[in-house]
CSV table of C-alpha atoms and ligand atoms in Angstrom, one decimal:
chain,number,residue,atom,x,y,z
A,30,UNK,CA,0.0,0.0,0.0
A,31,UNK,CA,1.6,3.2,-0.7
A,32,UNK,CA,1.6,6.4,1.5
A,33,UNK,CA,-2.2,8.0,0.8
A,34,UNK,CA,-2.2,11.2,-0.5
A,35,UNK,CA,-4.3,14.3,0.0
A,36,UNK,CA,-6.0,15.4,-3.5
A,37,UNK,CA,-8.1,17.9,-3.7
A,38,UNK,CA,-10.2,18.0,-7.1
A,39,UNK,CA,-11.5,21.5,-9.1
A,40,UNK,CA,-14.1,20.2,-11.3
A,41,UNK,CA,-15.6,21.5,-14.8
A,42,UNK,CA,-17.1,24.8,-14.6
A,43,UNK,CA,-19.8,24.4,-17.4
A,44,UNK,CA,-22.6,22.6,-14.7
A,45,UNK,CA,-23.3,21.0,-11.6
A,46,UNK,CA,-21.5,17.5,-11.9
A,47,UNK,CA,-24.6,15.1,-12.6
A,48,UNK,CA,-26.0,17.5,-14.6
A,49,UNK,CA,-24.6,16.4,-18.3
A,50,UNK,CA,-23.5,19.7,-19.0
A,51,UNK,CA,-20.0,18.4,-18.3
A,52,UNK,CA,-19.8,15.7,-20.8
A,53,UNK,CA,-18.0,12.8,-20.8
A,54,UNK,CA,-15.6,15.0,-17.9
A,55,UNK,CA,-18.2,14.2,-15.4
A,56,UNK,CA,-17.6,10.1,-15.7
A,57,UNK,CA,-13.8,11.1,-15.6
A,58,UNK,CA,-14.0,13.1,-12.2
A,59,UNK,CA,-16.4,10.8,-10.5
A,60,UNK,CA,-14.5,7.0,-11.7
A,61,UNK,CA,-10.6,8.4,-11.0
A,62,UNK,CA,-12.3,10.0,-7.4
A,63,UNK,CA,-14.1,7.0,-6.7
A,64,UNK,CA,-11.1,4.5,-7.6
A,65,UNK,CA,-8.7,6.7,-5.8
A,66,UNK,CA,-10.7,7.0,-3.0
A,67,UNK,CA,-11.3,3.0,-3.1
A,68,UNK,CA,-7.3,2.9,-2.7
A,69,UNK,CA,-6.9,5.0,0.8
A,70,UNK,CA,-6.5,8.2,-0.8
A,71,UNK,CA,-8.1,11.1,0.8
A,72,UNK,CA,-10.4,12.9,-2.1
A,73,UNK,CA,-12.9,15.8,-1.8
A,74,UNK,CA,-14.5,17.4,-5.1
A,75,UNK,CA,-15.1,21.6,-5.6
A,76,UNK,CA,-17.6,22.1,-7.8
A,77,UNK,CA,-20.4,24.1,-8.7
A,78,UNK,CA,-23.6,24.3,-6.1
A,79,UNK,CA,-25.8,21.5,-7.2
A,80,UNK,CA,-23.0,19.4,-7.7
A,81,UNK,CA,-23.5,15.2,-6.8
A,82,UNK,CA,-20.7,12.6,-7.2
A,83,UNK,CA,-22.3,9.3,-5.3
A,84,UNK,CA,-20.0,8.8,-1.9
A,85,UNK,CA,-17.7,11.2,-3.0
A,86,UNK,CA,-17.3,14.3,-0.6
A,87,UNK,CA,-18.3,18.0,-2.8
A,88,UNK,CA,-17.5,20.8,-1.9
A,89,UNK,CA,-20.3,23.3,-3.4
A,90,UNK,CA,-19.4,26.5,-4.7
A,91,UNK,CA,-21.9,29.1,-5.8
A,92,UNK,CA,-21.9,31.5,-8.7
A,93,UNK,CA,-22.4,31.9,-12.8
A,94,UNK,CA,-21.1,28.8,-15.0
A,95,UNK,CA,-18.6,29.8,-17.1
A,96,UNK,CA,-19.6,29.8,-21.1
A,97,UNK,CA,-18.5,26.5,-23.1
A,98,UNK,CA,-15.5,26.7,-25.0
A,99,UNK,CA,-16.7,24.6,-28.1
A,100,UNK,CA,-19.0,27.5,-28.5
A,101,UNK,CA,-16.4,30.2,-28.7
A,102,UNK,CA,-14.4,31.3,-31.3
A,103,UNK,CA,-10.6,30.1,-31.9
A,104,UNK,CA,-9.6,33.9,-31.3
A,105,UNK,CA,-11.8,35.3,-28.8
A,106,UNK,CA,-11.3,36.7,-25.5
A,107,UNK,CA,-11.6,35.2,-22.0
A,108,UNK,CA,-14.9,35.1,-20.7
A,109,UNK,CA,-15.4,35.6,-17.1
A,110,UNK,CA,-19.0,36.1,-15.8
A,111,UNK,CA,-19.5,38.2,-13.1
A,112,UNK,CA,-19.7,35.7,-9.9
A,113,UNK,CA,-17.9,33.4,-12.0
A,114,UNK,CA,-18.4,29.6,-9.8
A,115,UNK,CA,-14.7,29.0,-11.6
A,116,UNK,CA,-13.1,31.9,-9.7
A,117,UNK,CA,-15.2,31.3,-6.7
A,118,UNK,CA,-13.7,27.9,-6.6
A,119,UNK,CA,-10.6,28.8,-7.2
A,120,UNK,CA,-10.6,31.3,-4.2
A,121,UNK,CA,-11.6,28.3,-2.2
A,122,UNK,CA,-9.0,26.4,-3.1
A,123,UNK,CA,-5.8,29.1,-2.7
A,124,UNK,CA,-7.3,28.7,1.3
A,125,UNK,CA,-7.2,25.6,1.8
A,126,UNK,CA,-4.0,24.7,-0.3
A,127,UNK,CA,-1.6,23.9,2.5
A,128,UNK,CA,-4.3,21.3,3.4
A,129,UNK,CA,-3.8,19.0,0.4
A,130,UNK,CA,-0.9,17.4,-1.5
A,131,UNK,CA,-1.5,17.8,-5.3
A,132,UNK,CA,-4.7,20.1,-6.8
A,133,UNK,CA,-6.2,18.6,-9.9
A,134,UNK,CA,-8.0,21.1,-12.8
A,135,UNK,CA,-10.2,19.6,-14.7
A,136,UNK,CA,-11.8,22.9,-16.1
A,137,UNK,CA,-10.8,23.8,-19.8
A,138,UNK,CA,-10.3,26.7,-18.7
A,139,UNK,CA,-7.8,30.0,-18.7
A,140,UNK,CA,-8.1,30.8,-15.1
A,141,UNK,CA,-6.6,27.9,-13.4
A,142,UNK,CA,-4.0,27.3,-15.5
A,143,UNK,CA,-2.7,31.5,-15.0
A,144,UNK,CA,-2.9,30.6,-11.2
A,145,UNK,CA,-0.6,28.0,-11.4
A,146,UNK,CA,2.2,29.9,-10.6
A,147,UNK,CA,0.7,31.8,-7.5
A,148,UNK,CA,0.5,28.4,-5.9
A,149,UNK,CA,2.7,26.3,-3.5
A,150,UNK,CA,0.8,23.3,-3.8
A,151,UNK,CA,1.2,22.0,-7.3
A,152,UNK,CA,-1.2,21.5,-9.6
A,153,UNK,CA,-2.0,18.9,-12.2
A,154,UNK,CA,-4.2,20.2,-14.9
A,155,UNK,CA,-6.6,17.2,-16.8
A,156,UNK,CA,-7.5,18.6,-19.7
A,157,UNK,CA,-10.6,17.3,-21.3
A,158,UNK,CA,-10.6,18.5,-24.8
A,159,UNK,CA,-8.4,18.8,-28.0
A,160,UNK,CA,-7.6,22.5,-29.2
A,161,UNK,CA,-10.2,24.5,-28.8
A,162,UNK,CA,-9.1,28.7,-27.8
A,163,UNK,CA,-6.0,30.4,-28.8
A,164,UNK,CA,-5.9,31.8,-24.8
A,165,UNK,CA,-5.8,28.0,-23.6
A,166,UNK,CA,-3.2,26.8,-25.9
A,167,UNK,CA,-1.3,29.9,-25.4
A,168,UNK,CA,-1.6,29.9,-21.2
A,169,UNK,CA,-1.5,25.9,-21.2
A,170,UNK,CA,1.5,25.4,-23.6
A,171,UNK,CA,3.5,28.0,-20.7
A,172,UNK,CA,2.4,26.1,-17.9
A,173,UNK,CA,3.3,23.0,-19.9
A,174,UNK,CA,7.6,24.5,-20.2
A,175,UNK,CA,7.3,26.0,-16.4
A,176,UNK,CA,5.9,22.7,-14.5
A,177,UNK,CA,7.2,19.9,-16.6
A,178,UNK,CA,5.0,16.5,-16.3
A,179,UNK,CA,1.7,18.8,-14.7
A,180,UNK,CA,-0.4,18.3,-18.1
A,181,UNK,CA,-2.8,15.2,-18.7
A,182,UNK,CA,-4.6,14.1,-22.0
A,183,UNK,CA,-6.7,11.3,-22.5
A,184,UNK,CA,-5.5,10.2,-26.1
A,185,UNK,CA,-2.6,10.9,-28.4
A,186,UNK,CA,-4.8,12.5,-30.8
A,187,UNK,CA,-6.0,14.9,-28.1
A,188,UNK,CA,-2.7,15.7,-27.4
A,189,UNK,CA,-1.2,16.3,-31.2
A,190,UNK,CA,-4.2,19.3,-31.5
A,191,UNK,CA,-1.5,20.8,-29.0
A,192,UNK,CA,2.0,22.4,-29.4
A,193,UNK,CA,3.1,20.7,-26.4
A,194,UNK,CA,2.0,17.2,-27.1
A,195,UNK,CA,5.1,16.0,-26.2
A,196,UNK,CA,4.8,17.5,-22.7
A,197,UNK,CA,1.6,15.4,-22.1
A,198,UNK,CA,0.5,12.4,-19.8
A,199,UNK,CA,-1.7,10.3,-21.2
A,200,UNK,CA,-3.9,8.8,-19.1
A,201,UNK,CA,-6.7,7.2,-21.0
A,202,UNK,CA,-9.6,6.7,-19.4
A,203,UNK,CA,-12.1,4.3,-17.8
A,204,UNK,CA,-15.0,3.0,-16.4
A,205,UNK,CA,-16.6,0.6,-13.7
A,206,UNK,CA,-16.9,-2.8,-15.2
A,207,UNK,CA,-19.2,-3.6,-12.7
A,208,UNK,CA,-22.1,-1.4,-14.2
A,209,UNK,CA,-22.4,-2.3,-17.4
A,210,UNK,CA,-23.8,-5.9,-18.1
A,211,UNK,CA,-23.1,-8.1,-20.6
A,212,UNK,CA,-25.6,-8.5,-23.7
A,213,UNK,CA,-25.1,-11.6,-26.4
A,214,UNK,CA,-28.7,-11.3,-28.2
A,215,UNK,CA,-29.2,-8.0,-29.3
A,216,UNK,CA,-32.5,-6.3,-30.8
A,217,UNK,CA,-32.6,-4.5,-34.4
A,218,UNK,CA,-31.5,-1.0,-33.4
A,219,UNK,CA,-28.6,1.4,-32.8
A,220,UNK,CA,-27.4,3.9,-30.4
A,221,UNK,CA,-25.6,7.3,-30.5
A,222,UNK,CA,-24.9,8.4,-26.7
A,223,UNK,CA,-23.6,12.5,-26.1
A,224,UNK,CA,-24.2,15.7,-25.2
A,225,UNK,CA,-26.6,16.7,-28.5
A,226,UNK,CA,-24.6,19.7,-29.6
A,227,UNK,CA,-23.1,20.5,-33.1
A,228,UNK,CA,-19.5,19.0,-32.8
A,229,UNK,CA,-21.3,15.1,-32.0
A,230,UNK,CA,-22.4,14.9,-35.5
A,231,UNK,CA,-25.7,13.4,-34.6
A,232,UNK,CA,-27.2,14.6,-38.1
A,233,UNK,CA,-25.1,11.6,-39.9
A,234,UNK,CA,-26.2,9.0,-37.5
A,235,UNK,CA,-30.1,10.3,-37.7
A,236,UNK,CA,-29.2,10.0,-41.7
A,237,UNK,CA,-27.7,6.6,-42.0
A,238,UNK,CA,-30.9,5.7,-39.5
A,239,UNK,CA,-33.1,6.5,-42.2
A,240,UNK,CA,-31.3,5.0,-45.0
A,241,UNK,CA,-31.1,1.4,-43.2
A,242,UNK,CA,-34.2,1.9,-41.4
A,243,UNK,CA,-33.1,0.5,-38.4
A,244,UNK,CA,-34.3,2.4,-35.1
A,245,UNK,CA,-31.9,4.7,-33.5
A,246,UNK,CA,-32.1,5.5,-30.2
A,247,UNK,CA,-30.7,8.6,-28.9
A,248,UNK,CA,-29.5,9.5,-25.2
A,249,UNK,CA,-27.3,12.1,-23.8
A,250,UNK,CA,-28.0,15.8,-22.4
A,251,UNK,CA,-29.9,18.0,-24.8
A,252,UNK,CA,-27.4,20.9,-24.9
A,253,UNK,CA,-28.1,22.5,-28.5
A,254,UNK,CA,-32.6,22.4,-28.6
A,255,UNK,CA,-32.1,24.6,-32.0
A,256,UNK,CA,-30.0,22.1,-33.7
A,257,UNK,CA,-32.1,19.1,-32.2
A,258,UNK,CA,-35.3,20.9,-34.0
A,259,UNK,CA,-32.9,21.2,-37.1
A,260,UNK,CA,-32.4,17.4,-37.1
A,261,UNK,CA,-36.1,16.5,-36.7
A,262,UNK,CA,-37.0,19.4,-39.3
A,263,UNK,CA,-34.1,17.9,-42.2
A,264,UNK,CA,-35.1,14.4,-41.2
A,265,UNK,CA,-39.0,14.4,-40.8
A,266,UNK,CA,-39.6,10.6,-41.1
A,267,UNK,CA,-36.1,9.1,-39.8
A,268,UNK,CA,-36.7,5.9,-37.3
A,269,UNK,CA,-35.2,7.8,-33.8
A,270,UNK,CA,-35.9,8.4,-30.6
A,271,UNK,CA,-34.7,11.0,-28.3
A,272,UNK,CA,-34.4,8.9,-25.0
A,273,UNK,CA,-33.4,12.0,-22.6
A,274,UNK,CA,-30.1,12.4,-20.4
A,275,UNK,CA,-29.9,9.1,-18.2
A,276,UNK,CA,-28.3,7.6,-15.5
A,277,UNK,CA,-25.3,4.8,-16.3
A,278,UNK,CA,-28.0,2.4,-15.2
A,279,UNK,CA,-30.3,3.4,-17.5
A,280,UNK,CA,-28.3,3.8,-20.3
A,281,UNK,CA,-26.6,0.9,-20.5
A,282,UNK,CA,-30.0,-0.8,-20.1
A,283,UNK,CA,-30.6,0.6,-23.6
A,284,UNK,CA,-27.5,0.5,-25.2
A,285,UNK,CA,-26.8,-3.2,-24.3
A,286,UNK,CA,-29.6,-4.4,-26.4
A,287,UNK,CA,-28.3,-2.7,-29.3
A,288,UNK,CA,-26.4,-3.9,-32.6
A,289,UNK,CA,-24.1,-0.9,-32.5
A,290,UNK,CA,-23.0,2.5,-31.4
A,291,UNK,CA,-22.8,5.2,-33.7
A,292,UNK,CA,-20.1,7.6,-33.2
A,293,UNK,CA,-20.0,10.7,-35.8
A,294,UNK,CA,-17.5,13.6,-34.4
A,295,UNK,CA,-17.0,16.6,-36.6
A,296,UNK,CA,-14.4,17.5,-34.0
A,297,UNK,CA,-11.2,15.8,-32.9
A,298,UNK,CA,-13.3,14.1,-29.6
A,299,UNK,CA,-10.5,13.8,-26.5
A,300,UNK,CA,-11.9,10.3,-25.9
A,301,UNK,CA,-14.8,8.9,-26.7
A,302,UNK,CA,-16.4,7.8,-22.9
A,303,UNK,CA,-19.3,6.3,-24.5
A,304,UNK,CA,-17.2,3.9,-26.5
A,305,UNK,CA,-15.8,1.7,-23.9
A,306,UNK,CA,-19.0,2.1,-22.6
A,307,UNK,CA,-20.6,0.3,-25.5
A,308,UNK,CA,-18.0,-2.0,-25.5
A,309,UNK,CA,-18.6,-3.1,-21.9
A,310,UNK,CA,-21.7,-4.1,-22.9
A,311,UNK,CA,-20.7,-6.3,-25.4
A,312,UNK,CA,-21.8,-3.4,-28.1
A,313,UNK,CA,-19.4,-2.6,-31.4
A,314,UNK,CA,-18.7,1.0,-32.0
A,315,UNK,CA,-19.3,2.0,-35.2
A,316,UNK,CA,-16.7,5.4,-35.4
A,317,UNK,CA,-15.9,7.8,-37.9
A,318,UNK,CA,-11.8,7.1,-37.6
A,319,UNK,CA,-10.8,10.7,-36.2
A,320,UNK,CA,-9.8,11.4,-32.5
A,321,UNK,CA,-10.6,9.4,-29.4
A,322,UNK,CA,-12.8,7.0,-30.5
A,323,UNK,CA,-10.0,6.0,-33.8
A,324,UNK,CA,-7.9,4.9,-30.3
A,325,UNK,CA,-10.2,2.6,-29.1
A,326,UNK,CA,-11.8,0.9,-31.9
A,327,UNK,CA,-10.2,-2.5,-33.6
A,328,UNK,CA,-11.2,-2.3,-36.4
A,329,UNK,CA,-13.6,-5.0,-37.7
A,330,UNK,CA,-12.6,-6.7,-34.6
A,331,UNK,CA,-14.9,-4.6,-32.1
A,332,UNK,CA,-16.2,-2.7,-34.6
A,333,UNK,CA,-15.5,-0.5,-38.1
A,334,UNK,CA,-13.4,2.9,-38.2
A,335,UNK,CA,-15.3,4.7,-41.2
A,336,UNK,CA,-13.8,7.3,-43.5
A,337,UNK,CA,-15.0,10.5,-41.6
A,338,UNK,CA,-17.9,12.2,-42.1
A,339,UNK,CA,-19.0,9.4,-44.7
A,340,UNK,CA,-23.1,8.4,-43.9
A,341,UNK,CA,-22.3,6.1,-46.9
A,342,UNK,CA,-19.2,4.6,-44.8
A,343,UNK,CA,-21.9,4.2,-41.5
A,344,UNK,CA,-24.2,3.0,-43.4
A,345,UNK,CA,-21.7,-0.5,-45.0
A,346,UNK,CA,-20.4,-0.8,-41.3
A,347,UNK,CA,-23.8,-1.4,-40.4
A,348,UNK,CA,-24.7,-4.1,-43.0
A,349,UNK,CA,-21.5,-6.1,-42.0
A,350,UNK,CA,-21.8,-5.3,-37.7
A,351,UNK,CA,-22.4,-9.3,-37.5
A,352,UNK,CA,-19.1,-10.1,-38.2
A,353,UNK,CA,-18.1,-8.5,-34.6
A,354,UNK,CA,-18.1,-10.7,-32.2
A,355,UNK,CA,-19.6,-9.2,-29.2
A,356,UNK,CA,-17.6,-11.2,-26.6
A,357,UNK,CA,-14.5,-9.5,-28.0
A,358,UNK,CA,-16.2,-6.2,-27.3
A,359,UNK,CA,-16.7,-6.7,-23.4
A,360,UNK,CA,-12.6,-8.2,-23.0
A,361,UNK,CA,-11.6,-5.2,-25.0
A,362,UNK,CA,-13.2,-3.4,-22.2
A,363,UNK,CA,-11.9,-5.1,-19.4
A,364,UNK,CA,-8.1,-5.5,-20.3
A,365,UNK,CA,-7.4,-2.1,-21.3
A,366,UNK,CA,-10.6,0.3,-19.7
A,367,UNK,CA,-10.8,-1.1,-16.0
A,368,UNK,CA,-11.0,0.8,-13.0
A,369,UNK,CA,-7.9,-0.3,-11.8
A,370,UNK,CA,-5.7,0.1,-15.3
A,371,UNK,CA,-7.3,4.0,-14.6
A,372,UNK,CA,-6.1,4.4,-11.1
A,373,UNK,CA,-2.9,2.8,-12.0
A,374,UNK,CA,-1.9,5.5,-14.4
A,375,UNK,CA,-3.3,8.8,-12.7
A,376,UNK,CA,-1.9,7.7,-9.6
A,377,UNK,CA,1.5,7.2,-10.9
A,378,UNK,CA,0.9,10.8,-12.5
A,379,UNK,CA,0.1,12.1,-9.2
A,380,UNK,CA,3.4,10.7,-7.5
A,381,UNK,CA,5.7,11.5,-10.2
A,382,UNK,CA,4.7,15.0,-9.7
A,383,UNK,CA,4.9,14.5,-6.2
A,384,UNK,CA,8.2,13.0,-7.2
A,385,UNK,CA,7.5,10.0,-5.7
A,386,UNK,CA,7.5,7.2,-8.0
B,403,HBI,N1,-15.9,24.8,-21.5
B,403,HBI,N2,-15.2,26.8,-20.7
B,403,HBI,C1,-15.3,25.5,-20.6
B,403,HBI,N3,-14.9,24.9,-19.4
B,403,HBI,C2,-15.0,23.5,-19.2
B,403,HBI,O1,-14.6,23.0,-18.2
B,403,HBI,C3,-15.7,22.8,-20.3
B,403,HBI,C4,-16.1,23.5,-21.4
B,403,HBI,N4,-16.8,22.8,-22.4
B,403,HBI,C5,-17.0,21.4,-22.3
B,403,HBI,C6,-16.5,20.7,-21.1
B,403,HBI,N5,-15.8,21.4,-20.1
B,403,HBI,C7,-16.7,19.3,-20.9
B,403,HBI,O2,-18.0,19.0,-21.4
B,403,HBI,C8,-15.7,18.5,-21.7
B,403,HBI,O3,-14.5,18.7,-21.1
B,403,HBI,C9,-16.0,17.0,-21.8
């Protein structure tokens, strides 16, 4: 057992953890807190008022959500509401820094990384997304040269949107095995899990729905209600379902039964979360082959990489999704997405910071 140490997470600034608003981040925070607190370490969680993370200790913090970076130009300026909850939290954190060994950011955000400095207790910043703002790459790139090893990615890809790709841990991600059950005998229909927002591509999986008429279900938080209307407006008679935001529980009670995930990002997506969820379940992943999910899927052996943004490409994955067996799906699952492989790595990120491994 080594020595436990004292980690004090900032979460996403975008919505209460729970919520959905903070994507596939909010698995992230809530298995690596969970696993690490599983292991003796001592964990508590900032976040924004409203905030829930199961056993996990949260400590709220009131005040205005910052505004999403995907939404903002490349070039434009820091936003910083006026009771920003992100600077709120941060205040909360520069008092209670002597109390904790390493402070981990998981905002994609300008603010913590510019504090960095002003700190005695170092920091390790998660970030959650590929290249999104010239001020992030800019402020995270310097933070990158001054604190050497202090930057974690999930994926290579991720990491290659950034100058300072070399400079990154990966760390992967994953999930608990425990939750997500097995299913041999699936019904005739697909899935597409995420937040419903421009850069998830949802339009091409609604669209290869209604060229193979096979019933798409969709879960996931509805983020962008103008684009959803857009989808049902271009695609009138399409076979789909908008199934709501769910709980893991629930969703993997849907997705299980399925022939296949689609996954259609017009963006390079850090990771993919709902992939290895899929796969868990003994569900293929159908991906267009860019970012996270190009990582994770093997290719016609747990599912098909398609030529991005090709609905022709998901639509001949789908005809041939037989040919995957779905037992090779769940063991892809549990030898490289475990609990344990996750803890493994982003504890020995935490120590080598700590300089003790
Ligand atoms: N935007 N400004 C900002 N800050 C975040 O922490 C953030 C975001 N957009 C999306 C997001 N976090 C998460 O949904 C992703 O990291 C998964």
């Amino acid at each position: 057992m080594t020595e436990s140490l004292k980690l004090l997470f900032l979460s996403t600034s975008v919505g209460q953890l729970g919520s959905g608003l903070g994507g596939g981040v909010e698995l992230t925070v809530l298995n690596i807190a969970q696993e690490l607190h599983r292991r003796g370490h001592k964990i508590a969680v900032v976040a924004p008022v409203g905030s829930v993370l199961e056993s996990i200790r949260v400590i709220e913090i009131t005040g205005d959500l910052q505004v999403t970076a995907q939404t903002q130009d490349y070039n434009a300026s820091i936003v910083m509401p006026a009771d920003a909850v992100l600077a709120n939290m941060w205040e909360y954190a520069r008092k209670v820094e002597e109390e904790w060994d390493v402070i981990v950011n998981f905002a994609y955000d300008w603010l913590p990384f510019y504090l960095t400095p002003f700190f005695r207790t170092p920091i390790a910043h998660f970030i959650s997304m590929g290249s999104l703002s010239r001020s992030l790459d800019r402020i995270a790139g310097q933070i990158a040269a001054k604190f050497p090893g202090t930057i974690g990615v999930y994926t290579v890809s991720q990491a290659e949107t950034f100058a300072f790709a070399d400079e990154c841990q990966l760390l992967g991600s994953g999930i608990d095995l425990l939750l997500y059950e097995f299913c041999s005998q699936p019904e005739p229909k697909l899935a597409w899990l995420g937040r419903i927002a421009a850069e998830k591509g949802l339009e091409d999986a609604v669209a290869a729905a209604k060229i193979t008429g096979i019933p798409l279900k969709i879960m996931g938080k509805m983020q962008d209600e103008d684009y959803w209307q857009k989808i049902c407006a271009d695609y009138p008679d399409a076979p789909v379902e908008y199934l709501g935001f769910m709980t893991t529980i629930q969703m993997q009670k849907q997705v299980r039964e399925c022939r296949a995930l689609l996954m259609t990002p017009r963006w390079v997506e850090a990771f993919g979360n709902v992939a290895i969820e899929a796969l868990a379940c003994g569900v293929p992943v159908i991906s267009y082959e860019r970012g996270g999910p190009a990582e994770i899927v093997r290719d016609g052996l747990t599912g098909f990489l398609v030529e991005p943004d090709s609905v022709n490409g998901l639509v001949s994955a789908i005809a041939q999704i037989d040919k995957i067996d779905r037992r090779a799906c769940r063991s892809q699952a549990e030898v490289e997405y475990s609990l344990g492989a996750l803890g493994d790595r982003f504890e020995h990120w935490f120590k080598s910071i700590l300089n003790l491994s």
